[in-house]
Coordinates of C-alpha atoms in Angstrom, one line a residue:
M164 CA -22.9 -17.1 -49.6
K165 CA -23.0 -17.1 -45.8
T166 CA -25.7 -18.1 -43.8
G167 CA -27.1 -16.4 -40.7
K168 CA -25.4 -19.1 -38.5
S169 CA -22.2 -18.9 -40.0
T170 CA -22.1 -15.1 -39.7
A171 CA -22.8 -15.3 -36.2
G172 CA -20.2 -17.8 -35.5
D173 CA -17.7 -15.4 -37.3
T174 CA -18.6 -12.4 -35.0
K175 CA -18.3 -14.6 -32.1
A176 CA -14.8 -15.6 -33.1
R177 CA -13.7 -12.2 -33.9
I178 CA -14.7 -10.9 -30.6
L179 CA -12.9 -13.7 -28.9
D180 CA -9.9 -13.2 -31.0
A181 CA -9.8 -9.5 -30.4
T182 CA -10.4 -10.1 -26.4
E183 CA -7.7 -12.5 -26.4
K184 CA -5.2 -10.3 -28.1
L185 CA -5.9 -7.2 -25.8
F186 CA -5.5 -9.5 -22.9
I187 CA -2.0 -10.4 -23.7
E188 CA -1.1 -6.6 -24.5
V189 CA -2.5 -4.9 -21.5
G190 CA -4.0 -7.5 -19.0
Y191 CA -7.5 -8.2 -17.8
E192 CA -8.4 -5.0 -16.0
A193 CA -7.1 -2.6 -18.7
T194 CA -9.3 -4.5 -21.3
S195 CA -12.5 -2.8 -22.0
L196 CA -15.5 -3.5 -24.1
R197 CA -15.0 -0.4 -26.2
Q198 CA -11.6 -1.4 -27.0
V199 CA -12.7 -5.0 -27.9
T200 CA -15.7 -3.6 -30.1
S201 CA -13.2 -1.5 -31.8
R202 CA -11.0 -4.3 -32.5
A203 CA -13.4 -7.0 -33.6
I204 CA -15.4 -4.2 -35.6
V205 CA -18.7 -4.9 -34.1
N206 CA -21.0 -2.9 -31.8
L207 CA -21.7 -3.2 -28.1
A208 CA -24.9 -5.2 -28.9
A209 CA -23.2 -7.9 -30.5
V210 CA -21.0 -8.5 -27.5
N211 CA -24.0 -8.4 -25.0
Y212 CA -25.7 -10.8 -27.6
H213 CA -22.8 -13.5 -27.3
F214 CA -21.5 -13.0 -23.8
R215 CA -23.5 -10.6 -21.6
S216 CA -20.6 -9.4 -19.7
K217 CA -16.7 -9.0 -19.6
E218 CA -16.2 -11.7 -17.4
M219 CA -18.1 -14.3 -19.5
M220 CA -16.4 -13.1 -22.4
M221 CA -13.1 -13.6 -20.7
Q222 CA -14.1 -17.2 -19.3
A223 CA -14.7 -17.9 -23.0
V224 CA -11.2 -16.9 -24.0
L225 CA -9.6 -18.8 -21.5
G226 CA -11.8 -22.0 -21.8
R227 CA -11.3 -22.2 -25.4
R228 CA -7.2 -22.4 -24.9
L229 CA -6.8 -23.7 -21.3
D230 CA -9.2 -26.6 -21.4
P231 CA -7.6 -28.3 -24.5
L232 CA -4.2 -27.6 -23.0
N233 CA -5.1 -29.2 -19.6
T234 CA -6.9 -32.2 -21.4
R235 CA -3.5 -32.9 -23.1
R236 CA -1.4 -32.1 -19.9
L237 CA -3.6 -34.6 -18.0
A238 CA -3.2 -37.3 -20.6
L239 CA 0.3 -37.1 -20.9
L240 CA 1.4 -37.0 -17.1
D241 CA -1.1 -40.2 -17.1
A242 CA 1.2 -41.9 -19.7
C243 CA 4.2 -40.8 -18.0
E244 CA 3.2 -42.2 -14.6
A245 CA 2.1 -45.5 -16.3
R246 CA 5.7 -45.7 -18.1
W247 CA 7.5 -44.7 -14.6
P248 CA 5.6 -45.7 -11.9
G249 CA 5.8 -44.3 -8.2
H250 CA 9.0 -42.6 -7.6
A251 CA 10.7 -44.0 -10.9
I252 CA 9.2 -40.7 -12.4
R253 CA 11.6 -38.0 -12.9
C254 CA 11.1 -34.2 -12.1
E255 CA 11.9 -33.6 -15.9
H256 CA 9.3 -36.0 -16.9
V257 CA 6.5 -33.8 -14.9
M258 CA 8.0 -30.7 -16.3
G259 CA 7.7 -32.1 -19.9
A260 CA 3.9 -32.9 -19.1
L261 CA 3.3 -29.5 -18.2
F262 CA 4.9 -27.6 -21.2
V263 CA 5.1 -30.0 -24.2
P264 CA 1.4 -29.8 -24.8
A265 CA 1.9 -25.8 -24.7
L266 CA 4.8 -25.9 -27.2
Q267 CA 2.7 -28.4 -29.6
M268 CA -0.4 -26.1 -29.5
A269 CA 2.1 -23.2 -30.3
R270 CA 2.9 -24.9 -33.5
Q271 CA -0.7 -25.4 -34.4
P272 CA -2.7 -22.0 -35.5
E273 CA -5.9 -23.5 -35.5
I274 CA -6.0 -24.5 -31.7
G275 CA -3.4 -21.9 -30.4
G276 CA -0.9 -20.3 -32.7
P277 CA 2.2 -18.4 -32.2
S278 CA 0.9 -16.1 -29.5
F279 CA -0.5 -19.2 -27.4
L280 CA 2.4 -18.9 -25.0
R281 CA 2.1 -15.4 -24.8
L282 CA -1.3 -15.9 -23.7
L283 CA -0.2 -18.5 -20.9
G284 CA 2.3 -16.2 -19.6
R285 CA -0.1 -13.4 -19.2
V286 CA -2.6 -15.8 -17.5
Y287 CA 0.1 -16.9 -15.0
S288 CA 1.4 -13.5 -14.4
D289 CA -1.8 -11.3 -14.3
T290 CA -2.8 -10.5 -10.5
S291 CA -6.4 -9.4 -11.1
P292 CA -8.7 -11.3 -8.8
F293 CA -11.1 -12.6 -11.7
I294 CA -8.1 -14.2 -13.3
Q295 CA -6.8 -15.9 -10.2
S296 CA -10.1 -16.9 -8.9
Y297 CA -11.0 -18.5 -12.5
L298 CA -7.6 -20.4 -12.6
M299 CA -8.3 -21.7 -8.9
G300 CA -11.6 -22.6 -9.5
H301 CA -11.6 -24.2 -12.8
Y302 CA -8.2 -25.8 -12.7
A303 CA -7.5 -26.7 -9.0
P304 CA -7.8 -30.7 -9.7
V305 CA -5.2 -30.4 -12.5
F306 CA -3.0 -28.2 -10.2
G307 CA -3.2 -31.1 -7.7
R308 CA -2.4 -33.7 -10.1
F309 CA 1.0 -32.2 -10.9
F310 CA 1.7 -31.3 -7.6
E311 CA 1.2 -34.8 -6.3
A312 CA 3.5 -36.1 -9.4
F313 CA 6.2 -33.3 -8.4
A314 CA 6.1 -34.7 -4.9
R315 CA 6.9 -38.2 -5.9
A316 CA 9.8 -36.9 -8.0
L317 CA 11.3 -35.2 -5.2
P318 CA 10.9 -37.0 -2.2
D319 CA 13.3 -35.2 -0.1
V320 CA 11.7 -31.6 -0.5
P321 CA 9.0 -31.0 2.2
R322 CA 5.6 -30.5 0.7
Q323 CA 5.2 -27.0 1.8
E324 CA 8.6 -26.0 0.7
L325 CA 7.8 -27.7 -2.7
G326 CA 4.5 -25.7 -2.8
W327 CA 6.0 -22.1 -3.0
R328 CA 9.1 -23.4 -4.9
L329 CA 6.6 -24.8 -7.7
H330 CA 4.7 -21.5 -7.8
F331 CA 8.0 -19.4 -8.3
A332 CA 9.7 -21.9 -10.6
L333 CA 6.6 -22.5 -13.1
K334 CA 6.0 -18.8 -13.4
A335 CA 9.5 -18.0 -14.1
L336 CA 9.6 -20.7 -16.8
A337 CA 6.1 -19.6 -18.4
G338 CA 7.3 -16.0 -18.3
V339 CA 10.4 -16.8 -20.3
L340 CA 8.5 -19.1 -22.7
A341 CA 5.7 -16.0 -23.2
G342 CA 8.2 -13.3 -23.7
D343 CA 8.1 -13.4 -27.3
E344 CA 6.6 -15.1 -30.3
L345 CA 7.7 -19.0 -30.7
G346 CA 9.3 -18.1 -33.8
N347 CA 11.6 -15.5 -32.3
L348 CA 12.0 -17.6 -29.1
M349 CA 13.8 -20.6 -30.6
P350 CA 16.5 -18.7 -32.3
A351 CA 17.3 -16.6 -29.3
F352 CA 17.9 -20.0 -27.4
T353 CA 19.6 -22.2 -30.2
Q354 CA 21.9 -19.2 -31.3
G355 CA 21.6 -20.1 -34.7
K356 CA 22.1 -23.9 -34.0
S357 CA 19.4 -26.6 -35.2
M358 CA 17.9 -27.6 -31.9
S359 CA 14.8 -29.4 -31.4
D360 CA 11.8 -28.5 -28.9
A361 CA 13.3 -30.9 -26.5
H362 CA 16.6 -29.6 -26.3
V363 CA 15.4 -26.0 -25.9
L364 CA 12.9 -27.0 -23.2
A365 CA 15.8 -29.1 -21.3
Q366 CA 17.8 -26.1 -21.4
L367 CA 14.9 -24.3 -19.5
T368 CA 13.8 -27.1 -17.3
S369 CA 17.6 -27.7 -16.0
M370 CA 17.5 -24.3 -14.3
V371 CA 13.9 -24.8 -13.1
V372 CA 14.8 -28.4 -11.7
A373 CA 18.0 -27.3 -10.4
A374 CA 16.0 -24.6 -8.1
L375 CA 13.3 -27.1 -7.2
K376 CA 16.2 -29.5 -5.7
A377 CA 18.1 -26.9 -4.1
P378 CA 18.8 -27.7 -0.4
A379 CA 17.3 -25.5 2.2
P380 CA 19.3 -22.3 3.4
E381 CA 21.8 -23.6 6.3
T382 CA 22.5 -21.3 9.3
Q383 CA 25.4 -19.3 7.8
E384 CA 23.6 -18.5 4.7
L385 CA 20.8 -17.0 6.7
G386 CA 23.2 -15.2 8.8
A387 CA 24.9 -13.7 5.9
L388 CA 21.7 -12.4 4.6
Q389 CA 20.5 -11.2 7.7
D390 CA 23.7 -9.0 8.0
V391 CA 23.0 -7.6 4.7
F392 CA 19.3 -6.6 6.2
D393 CA 20.9 -5.0 9.2
I394 CA 23.1 -2.8 7.0
G395 CA 20.2 -1.9 5.1
D396 CA 18.0 -1.2 8.0
A397 CA 20.7 0.9 9.3
Q398 CA 21.1 2.8 6.1
Q399 CA 17.5 3.4 5.9
A400 CA 17.2 4.7 9.5
D401 CA 20.0 6.8 8.9
E402 CA 18.6 8.4 5.8
Q403 CA 15.2 8.7 7.6
A404 CA 16.8 10.6 10.5
H405 CA 18.5 12.9 7.8
M406 CA 15.4 13.8 6.1
E407 CA 13.6 14.5 9.4
A408 CA 16.5 16.8 10.7
L409 CA 16.3 18.4 7.2
A410 CA 12.6 18.8 7.4
A411 CA 13.0 20.2 10.8
T412 CA 15.7 22.9 9.7
V413 CA 13.5 23.7 7.0
E414 CA 10.7 24.3 9.4
S415 CA 12.6 26.5 11.7
E416 CA 14.0 28.6 8.9
A417 CA 10.4 29.0 7.6
H418 CA 9.3 30.1 11.4
Q419 CA 12.0 32.7 11.5
A420 CA 11.5 34.0 8.3
A421 CA 7.8 34.4 9.3
V422 CA 8.9 36.2 12.6
A423 CA 11.0 38.7 10.6
T424 CA 8.5 39.1 8.0
A425 CA 5.9 40.0 10.9
A426 CA 8.2 42.1 12.9
A427 CA 8.8 44.3 9.6
V428 CA 5.4 44.5 8.8
S429 CA 4.6 45.6 12.4
R430 CA 7.3 48.2 12.2
A431 CA 6.2 49.5 8.9
R432 CA 2.6 49.7 10.4
R433 CA 4.0 51.7 13.4
G434 CA 6.0 53.9 11.2
T435 CA 2.9 54.7 9.1
R436 CA 0.7 55.4 12.4
T437 CA 3.6 57.6 13.5
V438 CA 3.5 59.7 10.2
R439 CA -0.1 59.9 10.0
N440 CA -0.4 61.1 13.7
E441 CA 2.5 63.7 13.1
G442 CA 0.7 65.0 9.8
T443 CA -2.4 65.2 11.8
A444 CA -1.0 67.2 14.6
R445 CA 0.8 69.6 12.0
A446 CA -2.5 70.1 10.1
A447 CA -4.3 70.8 13.4
T448 CA -1.4 73.3 14.7
A449 CA -1.7 74.9 11.0
S450 CA -5.2 75.4 11.3
L451 CA -5.2 77.0 14.4
A452 CA -3.0 79.4 13.3
V453 CA -5.0 80.1 10.4
R454 CA -7.9 80.6 12.4
R455 CA -6.2 83.0 14.7
E456 CA -4.9 85.1 11.9
M457 CA -8.4 85.2 10.2
C458 CA -9.9 86.7 13.4
P459 CA -11.2 90.3 12.5
A460 CA -9.9 93.3 14.7
F461 CA -12.8 95.4 15.7
P462 CA -12.2 99.2 16.6
S463 CA -12.7 100.1 20.2
N464 CA -16.2 101.6 21.5
P465 CA -15.8 105.3 22.4
L466 CA -18.2 105.0 25.6
D467 CA -16.2 102.0 26.9
D468 CA -13.0 103.9 26.6
W469 CA -14.6 107.0 28.4
M470 CA -15.8 104.8 31.1
R471 CA -12.3 103.3 31.7
T472 CA -10.8 106.7 32.0
R473 CA -13.5 108.0 34.3
S474 CA -13.0 105.2 36.7
R475 CA -9.4 105.9 36.9
N476 CA -10.0 109.4 37.4

């Protein structure tokens, strides 16, 4: 029989599991409390009781996975730096200290499980301000430690150059590792052959390390790319000019059509007025004729006739 305490613990775990799966699937912004309660089969009161807000709930999700991961990373980096002190440490050693613990945790369902790498990929790729702020606020010391280790392993790369190269390279590697479940990821890289995790990670890190060590672009390379940009800009300008000319033509044709329509309407109105006026005139003439025809003819007065005759005589 479960106690009240164990039931509360099960409810909290279900909420965290549901939130983690939704975060992996759709990201932080699209994860809603309604979706979490539906996936975890709990009510909103349970979520508010355990976490009080979406932000605190997500912090709990990230903390239970990333805190143990970073503890293992730092311990492994300490061991590597002790074994290969100073500049003796290689870039592959530092890269291994970053990703070996993640692969190990992905093999252990009780602390990570198969979806752990996908969670890391989502964390590194999610652009929401909350996730980015959380990572910088909680794990800046970890990032600093690994940056210094990479700087010792790559002394010829300027620190400013190294910063953005690491940002690009580590996100790319995390995205590859997070692209699928670990069970499907390994066969894709091994192509059916028996291959250890170290071999798979070596295949991936070789490309990343090559990118970190790549020389800075020379003048000829910059010039070649600038030429391509110039061609692209010219094409874009031509396309813009064509669109503007097309828009002007359409506007002119629309104006001409509007003028023609207005003229036709004006002519139609004048014609209507003319017909109406002619009709009015004809009606007036006809009315006058009718009135004249309808005037009665009275007989002459005999006295008037005698007076006119007498005046002549």
